[in-house]
Short mmCIF file of C-alpha atoms in Angstrom, two decimals:
data_model
loop_
_atom_site.label_atom_id
_atom_site.label_comp_id
_atom_site.label_asym_id
_atom_site.label_seq_id
_atom_site.Cartn_x
_atom_site.Cartn_y
_atom_site.Cartn_z
CA MET A 1 1.20 26.37 10.24
CA SER A 2 -0.04 26.98 6.26
CA VAL A 3 -3.84 26.11 5.65
CA ASP A 4 -3.12 23.08 3.63
CA SER A 5 -1.36 21.37 6.11
CA THR A 6 -4.26 22.25 8.70
CA ILE A 7 -6.66 20.95 6.47
CA ALA A 8 -4.35 17.54 5.88
CA SER A 9 -4.30 17.30 9.64
CA LEU A 10 -7.98 17.69 10.62
CA VAL A 11 -8.89 14.93 7.36
CA GLU A 12 -6.31 12.50 8.90
CA ARG A 13 -7.97 12.77 12.42
CA ARG A 14 -11.39 12.91 11.13
CA ALA A 15 -10.35 9.28 9.57
CA ALA A 16 -8.75 8.06 12.96
CA ILE A 17 -12.26 9.25 14.83
CA LEU A 18 -14.62 8.16 12.37
CA ALA A 19 -12.64 4.60 12.18
CA ALA A 20 -13.00 4.09 15.66
CA GLU A 21 -16.45 5.59 15.68
CA PRO A 22 -18.53 5.17 12.20
CA ASN A 23 -21.42 5.93 13.72
CA LEU A 24 -20.95 9.45 14.85
CA ARG A 25 -23.05 12.05 13.98
CA ALA A 26 -21.43 14.97 12.56
CA ARG A 27 -22.37 17.48 14.98
CA ASN A 28 -19.95 15.47 17.59
CA LEU A 29 -17.12 14.76 15.00
CA ALA A 30 -16.98 18.39 14.51
CA GLU A 31 -16.74 19.11 18.39
CA ARG A 32 -14.03 16.41 18.71
CA LEU A 33 -12.19 17.80 15.81
CA GLY A 34 -12.47 21.31 17.41
CA ILE A 35 -14.46 22.69 14.84
CA SER A 36 -18.05 23.87 13.75
CA GLU A 37 -19.78 21.42 11.41
CA ALA A 38 -19.86 23.96 8.62
CA GLU A 39 -16.43 24.00 8.62
CA LEU A 40 -16.38 19.82 8.58
CA VAL A 41 -18.76 19.55 5.53
CA ALA A 42 -16.76 22.09 3.60
CA LEU A 43 -13.62 19.89 4.20
CA GLY A 44 -15.43 17.44 1.79
CA GLY A 45 -13.83 13.90 1.42
CA GLU A 46 -12.98 10.89 -0.60
CA LYS A 47 -16.59 10.06 -0.72
CA SER A 48 -18.42 13.01 -1.03
CA GLU A 49 -18.76 15.96 -3.09
CA VAL A 50 -19.66 19.18 -1.85
CA THR A 51 -21.29 22.07 -3.53
CA ARG A 52 -21.20 25.87 -1.65
CA LEU A 53 -24.66 27.32 -2.34
CA ARG A 54 -25.40 30.72 -2.77
CA PRO A 55 -27.36 32.37 0.21
CA GLU A 56 -30.64 32.71 -1.64
CA TRP A 57 -32.26 30.62 1.22
CA SER A 58 -36.12 31.44 0.22
CA GLY A 59 -35.64 30.31 -3.45
CA ILE A 60 -34.05 26.88 -2.43
CA ILE A 61 -36.22 25.92 -0.07
CA GLY A 62 -39.18 27.32 -2.02
CA ALA A 63 -37.65 24.61 -4.76
CA VAL A 64 -37.70 21.83 -2.52
CA GLY A 65 -41.21 20.90 -3.25
CA ALA A 66 -40.30 19.64 -7.17
CA LEU A 67 -37.81 17.35 -5.08
CA GLY A 68 -40.54 15.05 -4.50
CA ARG A 69 -40.50 12.79 -0.82
CA VAL A 70 -37.33 13.45 1.02
CA MET A 71 -36.40 13.66 4.86
CA ALA A 72 -36.31 16.64 6.82
CA LEU A 73 -33.79 17.29 9.87
CA THR A 74 -33.62 19.62 12.37
CA ARG A 75 -31.82 19.61 15.63
CA ASN A 76 -30.60 21.27 18.67
CA GLU A 77 -28.12 20.07 21.15
CA SER A 78 -30.00 17.65 22.65
CA VAL A 79 -32.69 16.28 20.02
CA VAL A 80 -32.80 15.47 16.59
CA HIS A 81 -36.41 15.70 14.48
CA GLU A 82 -36.63 13.63 11.24
CA ARG A 83 -39.51 13.85 8.85
CA LYS A 84 -40.49 12.56 5.81
CA GLY A 85 -42.60 13.95 3.47
CA VAL A 86 -43.03 16.62 0.51
CA TYR A 87 -42.27 20.38 1.12
CA GLY A 88 -45.27 22.01 0.30
CA THR A 89 -45.48 25.75 -0.64
CA LEU A 90 -43.17 28.32 0.91
CA GLU A 91 -45.12 31.33 2.35
CA GLY A 92 -43.96 34.10 4.40
CA GLY A 93 -41.18 36.48 3.05
CA ALA A 94 -37.29 36.96 2.92
CA HIS A 95 -37.23 37.21 6.73
CA VAL A 96 -39.51 34.61 7.96
CA GLY A 97 -41.01 31.57 6.22
CA LEU A 98 -43.48 28.96 6.82
CA ILE A 99 -44.37 25.65 5.07
CA VAL A 100 -47.63 24.15 6.79
CA GLY A 101 -48.27 20.83 5.69
CA GLU A 102 -49.28 17.43 7.36
CA ASP A 103 -46.03 15.87 6.78
CA ILE A 104 -43.30 18.96 6.29
CA ASP A 105 -44.27 21.58 8.95
CA LEU A 106 -41.81 24.13 9.53
CA ARG A 107 -41.72 27.63 10.67
CA ILE A 108 -38.34 28.99 9.23
CA PHE A 109 -36.09 32.32 10.37
CA PHE A 110 -33.69 33.17 7.21
CA THR A 111 -31.83 35.97 9.19
CA GLN A 112 -30.01 33.08 10.82
CA TRP A 113 -29.00 31.57 7.72
CA LYS A 114 -25.36 32.24 7.06
CA PHE A 115 -24.08 29.08 4.94
CA GLY A 116 -25.46 26.12 2.23
CA PHE A 117 -24.14 23.43 1.07
CA ALA A 118 -25.02 20.59 -0.99
CA VAL A 119 -23.86 17.05 -0.14
CA VAL A 120 -23.65 14.11 -2.43
CA GLU A 121 -21.93 11.22 -0.72
CA LYS A 122 -21.23 7.57 -1.94
CA MET A 123 -22.40 5.04 0.37
CA GLU A 124 -21.28 1.43 1.04
CA ASP A 125 -23.53 0.06 -1.59
CA GLY A 126 -21.97 2.01 -3.76
CA SER A 127 -25.50 4.40 -4.02
CA LEU A 128 -25.30 8.49 -4.00
CA ARG A 129 -27.43 10.38 -1.28
CA ARG A 130 -27.86 13.87 -1.80
CA SER A 131 -28.37 16.30 1.05
CA LEU A 132 -28.82 19.99 1.59
CA GLN A 133 -27.18 21.31 4.73
CA PHE A 134 -27.90 24.91 5.93
CA PHE A 135 -25.90 26.76 9.05
CA ASP A 136 -25.68 29.96 10.83
CA ALA A 137 -23.05 32.33 11.50
CA HIS A 138 -21.10 30.13 14.12
CA GLY A 139 -21.33 26.71 11.93
CA THR A 140 -24.12 25.32 13.89
CA ALA A 141 -26.29 23.35 11.67
CA ILE A 142 -30.06 24.92 11.18
CA HIS A 143 -31.82 22.21 8.70
CA LYS A 144 -30.82 19.41 6.54
CA ILE A 145 -32.85 18.08 3.63
CA TYR A 146 -31.98 14.21 2.60
CA GLN A 147 -32.58 12.32 -0.46
CA THR A 148 -34.94 9.29 0.17
CA PRO A 149 -35.45 6.24 -1.98
CA GLU A 150 -38.72 8.44 -3.38
CA THR A 151 -36.90 11.50 -4.38
CA ASP A 152 -36.46 12.83 -7.93
CA THR A 153 -32.69 12.85 -8.43
CA ALA A 154 -32.70 14.52 -11.85
CA ALA A 155 -34.61 17.23 -9.86
CA PHE A 156 -32.19 17.35 -7.02
CA ASP A 157 -29.04 17.43 -9.02
CA ALA A 158 -30.79 20.31 -11.36
CA LEU A 159 -31.75 22.44 -7.72
CA ILE A 160 -27.80 21.83 -7.08
CA ALA A 161 -26.49 23.28 -10.21
CA ARG A 162 -28.99 26.18 -10.01
CA PHE A 163 -27.81 27.37 -6.68
CA ALA A 164 -24.28 26.41 -6.88
CA THR A 165 -21.31 29.02 -6.66
CA GLU A 166 -17.83 29.04 -5.96
CA ALA A 167 -16.42 27.29 -2.80
CA SER A 168 -14.84 30.06 -0.45
CA PRO A 169 -13.24 29.92 3.22
CA VAL A 170 -16.01 29.15 6.09
CA GLU A 171 -15.35 32.00 8.31
CA VAL A 172 -17.06 31.32 11.29
CA THR A 173 -17.90 33.73 14.45
CA ALA A 174 -17.92 32.58 17.99
CA ALA A 175 -21.58 32.07 19.63
CA PRO A 176 -22.12 34.98 21.79
CA ALA A 177 -22.58 33.92 25.71
CA PRO A 178 -26.12 33.23 26.90
CA LYS A 179 -28.35 36.40 27.73
CA GLN A 180 -28.38 36.34 31.70
CA ALA A 181 -32.16 36.45 32.97
CA LEU A 182 -33.28 39.34 35.16
CA PRO A 183 -33.51 39.13 38.86
CA ASP A 184 -37.36 37.91 39.65
CA SER A 185 -37.64 41.20 41.67
CA GLU A 186 -37.59 43.01 38.65
CA ILE A 187 -39.90 41.14 36.97
CA ASP A 188 -43.42 42.52 37.47
CA VAL A 189 -44.58 39.18 38.50
CA ALA A 190 -48.75 40.44 38.72
CA GLY A 191 -48.64 42.24 35.51
CA PHE A 192 -46.98 38.94 33.64
CA ARG A 193 -49.57 36.45 35.27
CA ALA A 194 -52.56 38.99 34.41
CA ALA A 195 -51.20 39.08 30.59
CA TRP A 196 -50.76 35.65 30.47
CA ASP A 197 -54.35 35.11 31.69
CA ALA A 198 -55.63 37.50 28.91
CA LEU A 199 -53.66 35.22 26.27
CA LYS A 200 -56.29 34.84 23.04
CA ASP A 201 -53.71 32.47 21.17
CA THR A 202 -50.44 30.50 21.74
CA HIS A 203 -48.75 32.44 18.95
CA GLU A 204 -48.77 35.27 21.54
CA PHE A 205 -46.97 33.83 24.13
CA HIS A 206 -43.60 35.15 22.44
CA GLY A 207 -44.74 38.25 22.90
CA LEU A 208 -45.83 37.85 26.47
CA ILE A 209 -42.31 36.99 28.01
CA ASN A 210 -40.46 39.52 25.55
CA LYS A 211 -43.00 42.27 27.05
CA PHE A 212 -42.06 41.45 30.49
CA LYS A 213 -38.70 41.08 30.02
CA VAL A 214 -38.62 37.29 31.15
CA GLN A 215 -36.74 34.27 29.84
CA ARG A 216 -39.22 31.59 28.88
CA LEU A 217 -38.09 28.98 31.73
CA GLN A 218 -38.27 32.16 34.43
CA GLY A 219 -41.91 32.86 33.26
CA LEU A 220 -42.91 29.34 33.62
CA ARG A 221 -41.08 29.47 37.07
CA LEU A 222 -42.84 32.57 38.10
CA ALA A 223 -46.23 32.04 36.73
CA GLY A 224 -48.02 30.68 39.79
CA GLU A 225 -50.63 27.63 39.90
CA GLY A 226 -53.02 27.10 37.30
CA ARG A 227 -50.63 28.28 34.64
CA ALA A 228 -47.29 25.98 34.83
CA ALA A 229 -46.17 23.15 37.11
CA ARG A 230 -43.07 21.52 37.37
CA VAL A 231 -43.17 17.75 36.67
CA PRO A 232 -40.42 14.86 36.81
CA ALA A 233 -37.70 14.95 34.06
CA ALA A 234 -38.96 11.27 33.10
CA SER A 235 -42.22 12.97 32.01
CA LEU A 236 -41.33 13.07 28.08
CA ARG A 237 -41.06 9.02 28.04
CA ALA A 238 -44.33 8.72 30.31
CA THR A 239 -46.22 11.01 27.70
CA LEU A 240 -44.74 9.42 24.83
CA GLU A 241 -46.04 5.95 26.08
CA ALA A 242 -48.95 7.02 26.87
CA ALA A 243 -49.49 8.70 23.45
CA LYS A 244 -49.00 5.72 21.79
CA SER A 245 -50.66 3.22 23.99
CA GLY A 246 -53.99 5.56 23.80
CA GLU A 247 -53.38 6.07 20.15
CA VAL A 248 -53.52 10.05 20.92
CA PRO A 249 -52.13 11.78 18.08
CA ILE A 250 -49.51 14.30 18.98
CA MET A 251 -47.73 17.41 18.18
CA VAL A 252 -43.67 17.57 18.60
CA PHE A 253 -41.86 20.77 18.28
CA VAL A 254 -37.64 20.79 18.14
CA GLY A 255 -36.26 24.03 17.12
CA ASN A 256 -32.80 26.06 17.04
CA PRO A 257 -32.61 29.89 16.38
CA GLY A 258 -32.90 29.26 12.44
CA MET A 259 -35.87 26.44 12.44
CA ILE A 260 -38.34 25.00 13.97
CA GLN A 261 -39.61 21.77 12.92
CA ILE A 262 -43.28 19.94 13.65
CA HIS A 263 -44.24 16.45 13.76
CA THR A 264 -48.29 16.16 13.96
CA GLY A 265 -49.52 12.48 14.44
CA PRO A 266 -49.19 9.10 16.32
CA VAL A 267 -45.82 7.59 17.90
CA GLU A 268 -45.52 3.97 17.78
CA ASN A 269 -42.56 2.50 17.75
CA LEU A 270 -40.69 3.51 21.36
CA LYS A 271 -36.88 2.43 21.51
CA PRO A 272 -34.60 3.77 24.56
CA MET A 273 -31.16 3.31 23.54
CA GLY A 274 -28.46 4.14 26.11
CA PRO A 275 -29.30 8.02 26.98
CA TRP A 276 -31.16 8.78 23.84
CA PHE A 277 -34.93 7.60 23.98
CA ASN A 278 -36.08 7.62 20.22
CA VAL A 279 -39.47 7.17 17.95
CA LEU A 280 -38.59 5.11 14.96
CA ASP A 281 -41.64 5.56 13.25
CA GLU A 282 -41.68 5.05 9.39
CA LYS A 283 -42.26 8.81 8.77
CA PHE A 284 -41.01 10.41 12.18
CA ASN A 285 -37.86 9.78 13.77
CA LEU A 286 -37.23 11.32 16.96
CA HIS A 287 -33.90 11.24 18.67
CA LEU A 288 -33.78 13.04 22.37
CA ARG A 289 -31.15 12.61 25.19
CA GLU A 290 -32.90 12.37 28.43
CA ASP A 291 -30.09 12.83 30.23
CA HIS A 292 -29.77 16.80 28.89
CA ILE A 293 -33.56 17.11 30.14
CA ASP A 294 -32.97 19.46 33.36
CA SER A 295 -36.40 20.40 34.02
CA ALA A 296 -39.92 19.40 32.18
CA TRP A 297 -43.03 21.35 32.87
CA VAL A 298 -46.53 21.15 32.34
CA VAL A 299 -48.05 24.80 30.79
CA TRP A 300 -51.64 25.80 30.44
CA LYS A 301 -52.31 28.36 27.89
CA PRO A 302 -55.67 29.88 27.60
CA THR A 303 -56.96 30.69 24.46
CA GLU A 304 -60.35 31.21 22.51
CA ASP A 305 -60.69 27.84 21.71
CA GLY A 306 -60.22 26.92 25.55
CA THR A 307 -57.11 25.94 27.07
CA VAL A 308 -53.97 24.47 25.58
CA THR A 309 -52.07 22.28 27.49
CA SER A 310 -47.97 21.48 26.67
CA LEU A 311 -45.12 19.58 28.05
CA GLU A 312 -42.02 21.84 27.70
CA LEU A 313 -38.37 20.23 28.48
CA PHE A 314 -35.48 22.28 29.10
CA ASP A 315 -31.51 21.74 29.57
CA ARG A 316 -29.47 22.97 32.64
CA GLU A 317 -28.69 26.01 30.69
CA GLY A 318 -32.54 26.72 30.46
CA THR A 319 -32.62 25.92 26.86
CA LEU A 320 -36.09 24.88 25.44
CA ILE A 321 -35.38 21.34 23.90
CA ALA A 322 -39.13 20.37 22.74
CA THR A 323 -42.43 20.80 22.93
CA LEU A 324 -45.38 18.53 23.03
CA PHE A 325 -49.05 19.16 22.29
CA GLY A 326 -51.97 17.55 21.45
CA LYS A 327 -52.95 17.38 17.77
CA ARG A 328 -54.81 20.53 17.28
CA LYS A 329 -56.04 23.12 14.68
CA PRO A 330 -57.55 26.79 15.12
CA GLY A 331 -60.75 26.69 16.00
CA VAL A 332 -61.01 23.01 17.38
CA PRO A 333 -60.59 22.42 20.84
CA GLU A 334 -57.62 20.24 22.38
CA ASP A 335 -58.19 17.17 22.47
CA GLU A 336 -59.24 15.69 25.62
CA ALA A 337 -57.17 12.39 25.13
CA TRP A 338 -53.90 14.74 25.35
CA ARG A 339 -55.12 16.67 28.37
CA ALA A 340 -55.85 13.64 30.33
CA ILE A 341 -52.04 12.14 29.55
CA VAL A 342 -50.32 15.37 30.70
CA ASN A 343 -52.44 16.64 33.62
CA GLY A 344 -51.96 13.40 34.49
CA LEU A 345 -48.54 13.71 35.05
CA PRO A 346 -47.03 13.50 38.87
CA GLU A 347 -46.57 16.96 39.63
CA ARG A 348 -42.95 17.36 41.20
CA GLU A 349 -42.87 21.01 42.46
CA ALA A 350 -45.39 23.75 41.95
CA ALA A 351 -44.00 26.46 39.71
#
């Protein structure tokens, strides 16, 4: 089959699927077509103009602040995190970057970024919706940036023109099989627990699990009493509802290998819809598949500012879906109202 006929077949099948399910998300549409989402975007369409972007990732992200208010979207297999705001100054380097702001708060791992596109879609009302979309080497979405009514569209068009390059084939690689955890018997559990108790900052936790060669979920299971406890999978909903009713500001971290996106603030409009549990606020939207939560854990980490308490959600493969904290800043003790919410969750089984 020629390349042209393959593309024609994909376009025809895409049209048939969308005719039946017009609200299907791009990630799921790509799965149905048997291609990656990056390949789906590269197909283009009658109502969209797609421009390939040069792989100057830090340059592009550093220029997004000039667009004004946009919507930042980061997701993984189980959750979509959307936050509106203005991108602040990009800090860091070519490999790891960060944007720290009240609205847009990102930790960026540029080494995972492989493909970038600008997409201009013609909407049903005739308006244009601009977006920047970035993918890893497997064609999996890392981060997307969408125009809002407050966006400077002339600046958006100028950014696209500045970083545009010629279209070329999107050649994705297969994702590697997940790395298997070491048997518990090969872990220095006593040393791991002692090092956990010596933590001074939550950011040291990643180094801790790497040092002792434990996977994150395995580490929580081996942590022992007072460090981690398994709670019911329904704890996400209970936590968000308690934060809403108590007007407790929280932090919601959602990530993938190329990006971590953080919401800090209240949650107000909570809506379950089928398997999805949603936060539908003006600045912040969260869409999380509750049926993907295989285990939920309350985790206590010592820091120089006192104990920091989090709720961590994992899928059946042991992949981290999302992490929730109370709103906090370095040098400030944890919010007692947040601590009370999470410590009040019923323990399902001891870690």
